[in-house]
Short mmCIF file of C-alpha atoms in Angstrom, two decimals:
data_model
loop_
_atom_site.label_atom_id
_atom_site.label_comp_id
_atom_site.label_asym_id
_atom_site.label_seq_id
_atom_site.Cartn_x
_atom_site.Cartn_y
_atom_site.Cartn_z
CA UNK R 1 10.39 7.26 41.25
CA UNK R 2 11.24 9.00 38.02
CA UNK R 3 14.16 11.37 38.77
CA UNK R 4 13.02 14.85 39.90
CA UNK R 5 15.40 16.50 37.43
CA UNK R 6 13.56 14.78 34.60
CA UNK R 7 10.22 16.05 35.92
CA UNK R 8 11.44 19.64 36.40
CA UNK R 9 12.21 20.01 32.74
CA UNK R 10 8.54 19.98 32.03
CA UNK R 11 8.01 22.87 34.50
CA UNK R 12 10.82 24.77 32.79
CA UNK R 13 9.21 24.17 29.39
CA UNK R 14 5.75 25.27 30.65
CA UNK R 15 6.98 28.37 32.43
CA UNK R 16 10.42 29.44 31.10
CA UNK R 17 9.89 33.01 32.45
CA UNK R 18 7.32 32.26 35.17
CA UNK R 19 3.56 32.05 35.16
CA UNK R 20 2.63 35.59 34.05
CA UNK R 21 -1.10 35.09 34.64
CA UNK R 22 -0.71 34.10 38.31
CA UNK R 23 1.91 36.85 38.83
CA UNK R 24 -0.46 39.42 37.41
CA UNK R 25 -3.68 38.24 39.15
CA UNK R 26 -2.76 36.60 42.50
CA UNK R 27 -1.75 38.95 45.36
CA UNK R 28 1.71 38.54 47.05
CA UNK R 29 1.76 35.76 49.66
CA UNK R 30 -1.76 34.29 49.22
CA UNK R 31 -2.12 30.70 50.39
CA UNK R 32 -4.58 28.25 48.91
CA UNK R 33 -6.01 24.72 49.38
CA UNK R 34 -6.65 22.47 46.43
CA UNK R 35 -7.40 18.90 45.56
CA UNK R 36 -6.69 16.70 42.54
CA UNK R 37 -9.68 14.55 41.71
CA UNK R 38 -10.42 11.66 39.34
CA UNK R 39 -12.96 12.40 36.66
CA UNK R 40 -13.39 8.69 35.66
CA UNK R 41 -12.84 5.23 36.97
CA UNK R 42 -9.54 3.51 36.48
CA UNK R 43 -5.98 2.87 37.83
CA UNK R 44 -4.19 5.89 39.12
CA UNK R 45 -0.50 6.47 38.46
CA UNK R 46 1.91 9.36 38.61
CA UNK R 47 0.99 10.16 42.23
CA UNK R 48 4.60 9.78 43.37
CA UNK R 49 5.74 12.22 40.64
CA UNK R 50 3.09 14.72 41.43
CA UNK R 51 3.88 14.58 45.12
CA UNK R 52 7.63 15.10 44.44
CA UNK R 53 6.97 18.14 42.21
CA UNK R 54 4.68 19.97 44.59
CA UNK R 55 6.91 19.24 47.58
CA UNK R 56 9.95 20.47 45.66
CA UNK R 57 8.20 23.80 45.37
CA UNK R 58 7.20 23.92 49.04
CA UNK R 59 3.57 22.86 48.74
CA UNK R 60 2.23 20.53 51.48
CA UNK R 61 0.88 17.35 50.00
CA UNK R 62 -1.43 14.76 51.52
CA UNK R 63 -1.78 11.66 49.38
CA UNK R 64 -5.19 9.93 49.49
CA UNK R 65 -4.68 7.47 46.67
CA UNK R 66 -1.38 5.66 45.87
CA UNK R 67 0.00 4.50 42.54
CA UNK R 68 -1.71 1.38 41.34
CA UNK R 69 -4.89 1.84 43.29
CA UNK R 70 -8.32 1.71 41.66
CA UNK R 71 -10.10 5.07 41.74
CA UNK R 72 -13.66 6.02 40.91
CA UNK R 73 -15.01 9.24 39.45
CA UNK R 74 -14.97 11.94 42.12
CA UNK R 75 -12.32 10.36 44.26
CA UNK R 76 -9.74 12.75 45.82
CA UNK R 77 -6.23 11.63 44.86
CA UNK R 78 -4.13 14.29 46.67
CA UNK R 79 -4.80 17.30 48.82
CA UNK R 80 -2.66 20.40 48.50
CA UNK R 81 -1.93 23.43 50.70
CA UNK R 82 0.55 26.18 50.10
CA UNK R 83 1.45 29.25 48.04
CA UNK R 84 -1.38 29.82 45.55
CA UNK R 85 0.93 30.91 42.73
CA UNK R 86 3.05 27.80 43.17
CA UNK R 87 0.08 25.44 43.11
CA UNK R 88 -1.02 26.99 39.83
CA UNK R 89 2.48 26.91 38.44
CA UNK R 90 2.81 23.17 38.89
CA UNK R 91 -0.87 22.34 38.12
CA UNK R 92 -0.79 21.52 34.42
CA UNK R 93 2.51 19.65 34.48
CA UNK R 94 1.33 17.45 37.37
CA UNK R 95 -2.00 16.79 35.66
CA UNK R 96 -0.31 15.98 32.35
CA UNK R 97 1.99 13.51 34.01
CA UNK R 98 -0.75 11.87 36.09
CA UNK R 99 -3.22 11.82 33.19
CA UNK R 100 -0.85 10.11 30.81
CA UNK R 101 0.51 7.59 33.30
CA UNK R 102 -2.93 6.74 34.59
CA UNK R 103 -4.21 6.28 31.02
CA UNK R 104 -1.43 3.80 30.30
CA UNK R 105 -1.81 2.00 33.70
CA UNK R 106 -5.59 1.69 33.27
CA UNK R 107 -5.38 0.23 29.78
CA UNK R 108 -2.55 -2.13 30.73
CA UNK R 109 -4.50 -3.42 33.70
CA UNK R 110 -7.54 -3.97 31.54
CA UNK R 111 -5.64 -6.01 29.04
CA UNK R 112 -3.66 -7.95 31.70
CA UNK R 113 -6.91 -8.98 33.37
CA UNK R 114 -8.36 -10.03 29.96
CA UNK R 115 -5.29 -12.07 29.18
CA UNK R 116 -5.04 -13.71 32.59
CA UNK R 117 -8.66 -14.80 32.39
CA UNK R 118 -7.67 -16.89 29.40
CA UNK R 119 -4.05 -17.82 30.14
CA UNK R 120 -2.40 -16.72 33.38
CA UNK R 121 1.07 -17.56 31.98
CA UNK R 122 0.99 -14.90 29.23
CA UNK R 123 2.41 -11.48 29.99
CA UNK R 124 1.44 -8.13 28.39
CA UNK R 125 4.26 -5.79 27.42
CA UNK R 126 4.75 -2.37 25.98
CA UNK R 127 7.36 -1.35 23.43
CA UNK R 128 9.82 1.48 22.75
CA UNK R 129 7.23 3.47 20.78
CA UNK R 130 7.35 6.37 23.19
CA UNK R 131 9.31 9.56 23.82
CA UNK R 132 8.43 9.72 27.55
CA UNK R 133 10.03 6.40 28.43
CA UNK R 134 10.65 6.87 32.17
CA UNK R 135 7.01 7.83 32.82
CA UNK R 136 5.56 5.39 30.32
CA UNK R 137 7.60 2.39 31.43
CA UNK R 138 6.75 3.01 35.07
CA UNK R 139 3.04 3.31 34.16
CA UNK R 140 3.12 -0.04 32.37
CA UNK R 141 4.68 -1.64 35.49
CA UNK R 142 2.00 -0.02 37.70
CA UNK R 143 -0.64 -1.46 35.44
CA UNK R 144 0.84 -4.97 35.85
CA UNK R 145 2.55 -5.20 32.49
CA UNK R 146 6.11 -5.67 31.27
CA UNK R 147 8.03 -2.64 30.04
CA UNK R 148 10.10 -4.62 27.41
CA UNK R 149 13.36 -2.86 26.49
CA UNK R 150 13.91 0.48 28.16
CA UNK R 151 16.51 1.46 25.53
CA UNK R 152 18.53 0.18 22.63
CA UNK R 153 21.30 -0.71 25.20
CA UNK R 154 19.21 -3.22 27.18
CA UNK R 155 18.94 -6.24 24.93
CA UNK R 156 19.63 -7.36 21.38
CA UNK R 157 16.53 -7.26 19.16
CA UNK R 158 17.28 -8.26 15.60
CA UNK R 159 14.56 -6.72 13.40
CA UNK R 160 13.66 -6.82 9.74
CA UNK R 161 15.92 -3.86 8.87
CA UNK R 162 18.89 -5.67 10.37
CA UNK R 163 17.98 -8.78 8.39
CA UNK R 164 17.79 -6.76 5.17
CA UNK R 165 21.59 -6.31 5.61
CA UNK R 166 22.71 -9.46 7.37
CA UNK R 167 21.39 -13.03 6.97
CA UNK R 168 19.40 -14.29 9.93
CA UNK R 169 21.76 -17.04 11.04
CA UNK R 170 24.85 -14.82 10.70
CA UNK R 171 23.13 -12.02 12.60
CA UNK R 172 22.42 -14.33 15.57
CA UNK R 173 25.94 -15.76 15.42
CA UNK R 174 27.41 -12.28 15.57
CA UNK R 175 25.07 -11.28 18.39
CA UNK R 176 26.06 -14.34 20.47
CA UNK R 177 29.76 -13.49 19.92
CA UNK R 178 29.19 -9.87 20.88
CA UNK R 179 27.97 -10.59 24.41
CA UNK R 180 27.13 -13.58 26.61
CA UNK R 181 25.07 -11.36 28.93
CA UNK R 182 22.52 -9.86 26.51
CA UNK R 183 19.22 -11.59 25.66
CA UNK R 184 18.97 -12.13 21.91
CA UNK R 185 15.53 -11.70 20.39
CA UNK R 186 14.72 -12.02 16.67
CA UNK R 187 11.71 -10.61 14.91
CA UNK R 188 10.34 -12.93 12.19
CA UNK R 189 7.30 -13.00 9.91
CA UNK R 190 7.42 -16.57 8.57
CA UNK R 191 7.39 -20.06 9.98
CA UNK R 192 10.69 -20.88 8.20
CA UNK R 193 12.47 -17.93 9.84
CA UNK R 194 11.04 -18.81 13.26
CA UNK R 195 12.60 -22.28 12.99
CA UNK R 196 15.90 -20.83 11.72
CA UNK R 197 16.08 -18.34 14.56
CA UNK R 198 15.40 -21.02 17.21
CA UNK R 199 17.88 -23.40 15.67
CA UNK R 200 20.51 -20.64 15.56
CA UNK R 201 20.26 -20.00 19.29
CA UNK R 202 17.90 -17.05 19.73
CA UNK R 203 16.57 -16.66 23.25
CA UNK R 204 13.32 -15.05 22.14
CA UNK R 205 11.48 -15.37 18.82
CA UNK R 206 9.02 -12.54 18.12
CA UNK R 207 6.32 -13.57 15.73
CA UNK R 208 5.49 -10.31 14.07
CA UNK R 209 2.13 -9.58 12.29
CA UNK R 210 1.00 -13.22 12.32
CA UNK R 211 -2.58 -14.35 12.67
CA UNK R 212 -3.38 -16.66 15.56
CA UNK R 213 -3.69 -19.54 13.09
CA UNK R 214 -0.23 -18.87 11.61
CA UNK R 215 1.22 -18.60 15.13
CA UNK R 216 -0.27 -21.97 16.04
CA UNK R 217 1.26 -23.54 12.93
CA UNK R 218 4.69 -21.93 13.80
CA UNK R 219 4.62 -23.38 17.28
CA UNK R 220 3.72 -26.81 15.93
CA UNK R 221 6.76 -26.54 13.52
CA UNK R 222 9.00 -25.65 16.43
CA UNK R 223 7.74 -28.63 18.38
CA UNK R 224 8.40 -30.98 15.48
CA UNK R 225 11.94 -29.71 15.29
CA UNK R 226 12.39 -30.17 19.07
CA UNK R 227 12.92 -26.39 19.45
CA UNK R 228 9.82 -25.17 21.27
CA UNK R 229 11.26 -25.48 24.74
CA UNK R 230 14.51 -23.80 23.70
CA UNK R 231 12.97 -20.38 23.02
CA UNK R 232 10.44 -17.92 24.46
CA UNK R 233 7.70 -16.84 22.10
CA UNK R 234 6.57 -13.23 21.84
CA UNK R 235 3.81 -12.09 19.51
CA UNK R 236 3.27 -8.57 18.27
CA UNK R 237 1.53 -6.58 15.52
CA UNK R 238 -2.16 -6.45 14.65
CA UNK R 239 -3.17 -7.17 18.27
CA UNK R 240 -6.02 -5.17 19.76
CA UNK R 241 -8.12 -5.23 22.92
CA UNK R 242 -10.83 -7.02 20.82
CA UNK R 243 -8.68 -9.88 19.61
CA UNK R 244 -6.05 -10.13 22.32
CA UNK R 245 -7.79 -13.15 24.02
CA UNK R 246 -7.39 -15.17 20.74
CA UNK R 247 -3.63 -14.67 21.00
CA UNK R 248 -3.55 -15.36 24.76
CA UNK R 249 -4.98 -18.86 24.22
CA UNK R 250 -1.85 -19.86 22.31
CA UNK R 251 1.32 -21.44 23.69
CA UNK R 252 3.20 -18.12 23.92
CA UNK R 253 4.89 -16.13 26.62
CA UNK R 254 4.43 -12.41 25.88
CA UNK R 255 2.08 -10.20 23.91
CA UNK R 256 3.51 -6.77 23.11
CA UNK R 257 1.53 -3.79 22.03
CA UNK R 258 2.95 -0.48 20.88
CA UNK R 259 -0.40 1.28 21.15
CA UNK R 260 -0.19 1.20 24.93
CA UNK R 261 2.17 4.11 24.73
CA UNK R 262 1.79 5.65 21.28
CA UNK R 263 -2.03 5.86 21.20
CA UNK R 264 -3.25 5.64 24.74
CA UNK R 265 -6.12 7.83 25.83
CA UNK R 266 -5.31 10.31 28.64
CA UNK R 267 -7.01 9.61 32.04
CA UNK R 268 -9.10 12.53 33.13
CA UNK R 269 -7.90 14.23 36.30
CA UNK R 270 -8.53 17.79 37.56
CA UNK R 271 -7.07 20.17 40.03
CA UNK R 272 -9.69 22.20 41.87
CA UNK R 273 -8.86 25.14 44.14
CA UNK R 274 -11.24 24.93 47.11
CA UNK R 275 -10.37 28.13 48.90
CA UNK R 276 -7.76 30.21 50.65
CA UNK R 277 -5.64 28.57 53.36
#
């Protein structure tokens, strides 16, 4: 689970001096019952975090749908019972977390299934294009995808801005000397650079912003040089739900998409108070 301390910061941001509306309107020790329901079909995520938040504030939680389960519009995800003011205090934060994580998990699952139908060996990955990494990375995993790097500390990814300063072969040489434990990935945009990266000892070659046709030619070039089996191939850039199957048919290992976290549509969930407890 994402650490509780991380989640509580959202509560503190949302109510730095308390929930003045509930304090003004709700009498003293009133108890309430509520449910969180799905307003659309998809894959639910963020349930564990929602449960932890409400329980931290003393609300009784009964989980009806677990992370990774398919839900349909109208399904009850959790049932809540406890202090009415507390339920309303946590409401929006919990829904924001669940809505974002479920949106990511739902889209990842959709693309994973589309890719697997074409090529079961290809994996779908997210990227670091996100400010809510712990939640987003977990949501990608729940959806069946790969989170890619969690941070800049995880693996060596030599990108175009590095190569604007250091030649490709030298960059890989320096990276290999730096650590024997870190995976070395190199982002390239040409067939020539892909061959250079593989020959220089990169573990992963990321083919960035290439058409399926150009990727196929790059793979053929690697095969001619006897390098194809020495590297993993990742493709990224310009890939959408509409064309992802074209890329999945190729001899590649991973398809990474930044939009899974920077442009995903929120999943619609709602908290409904159903009466006093």
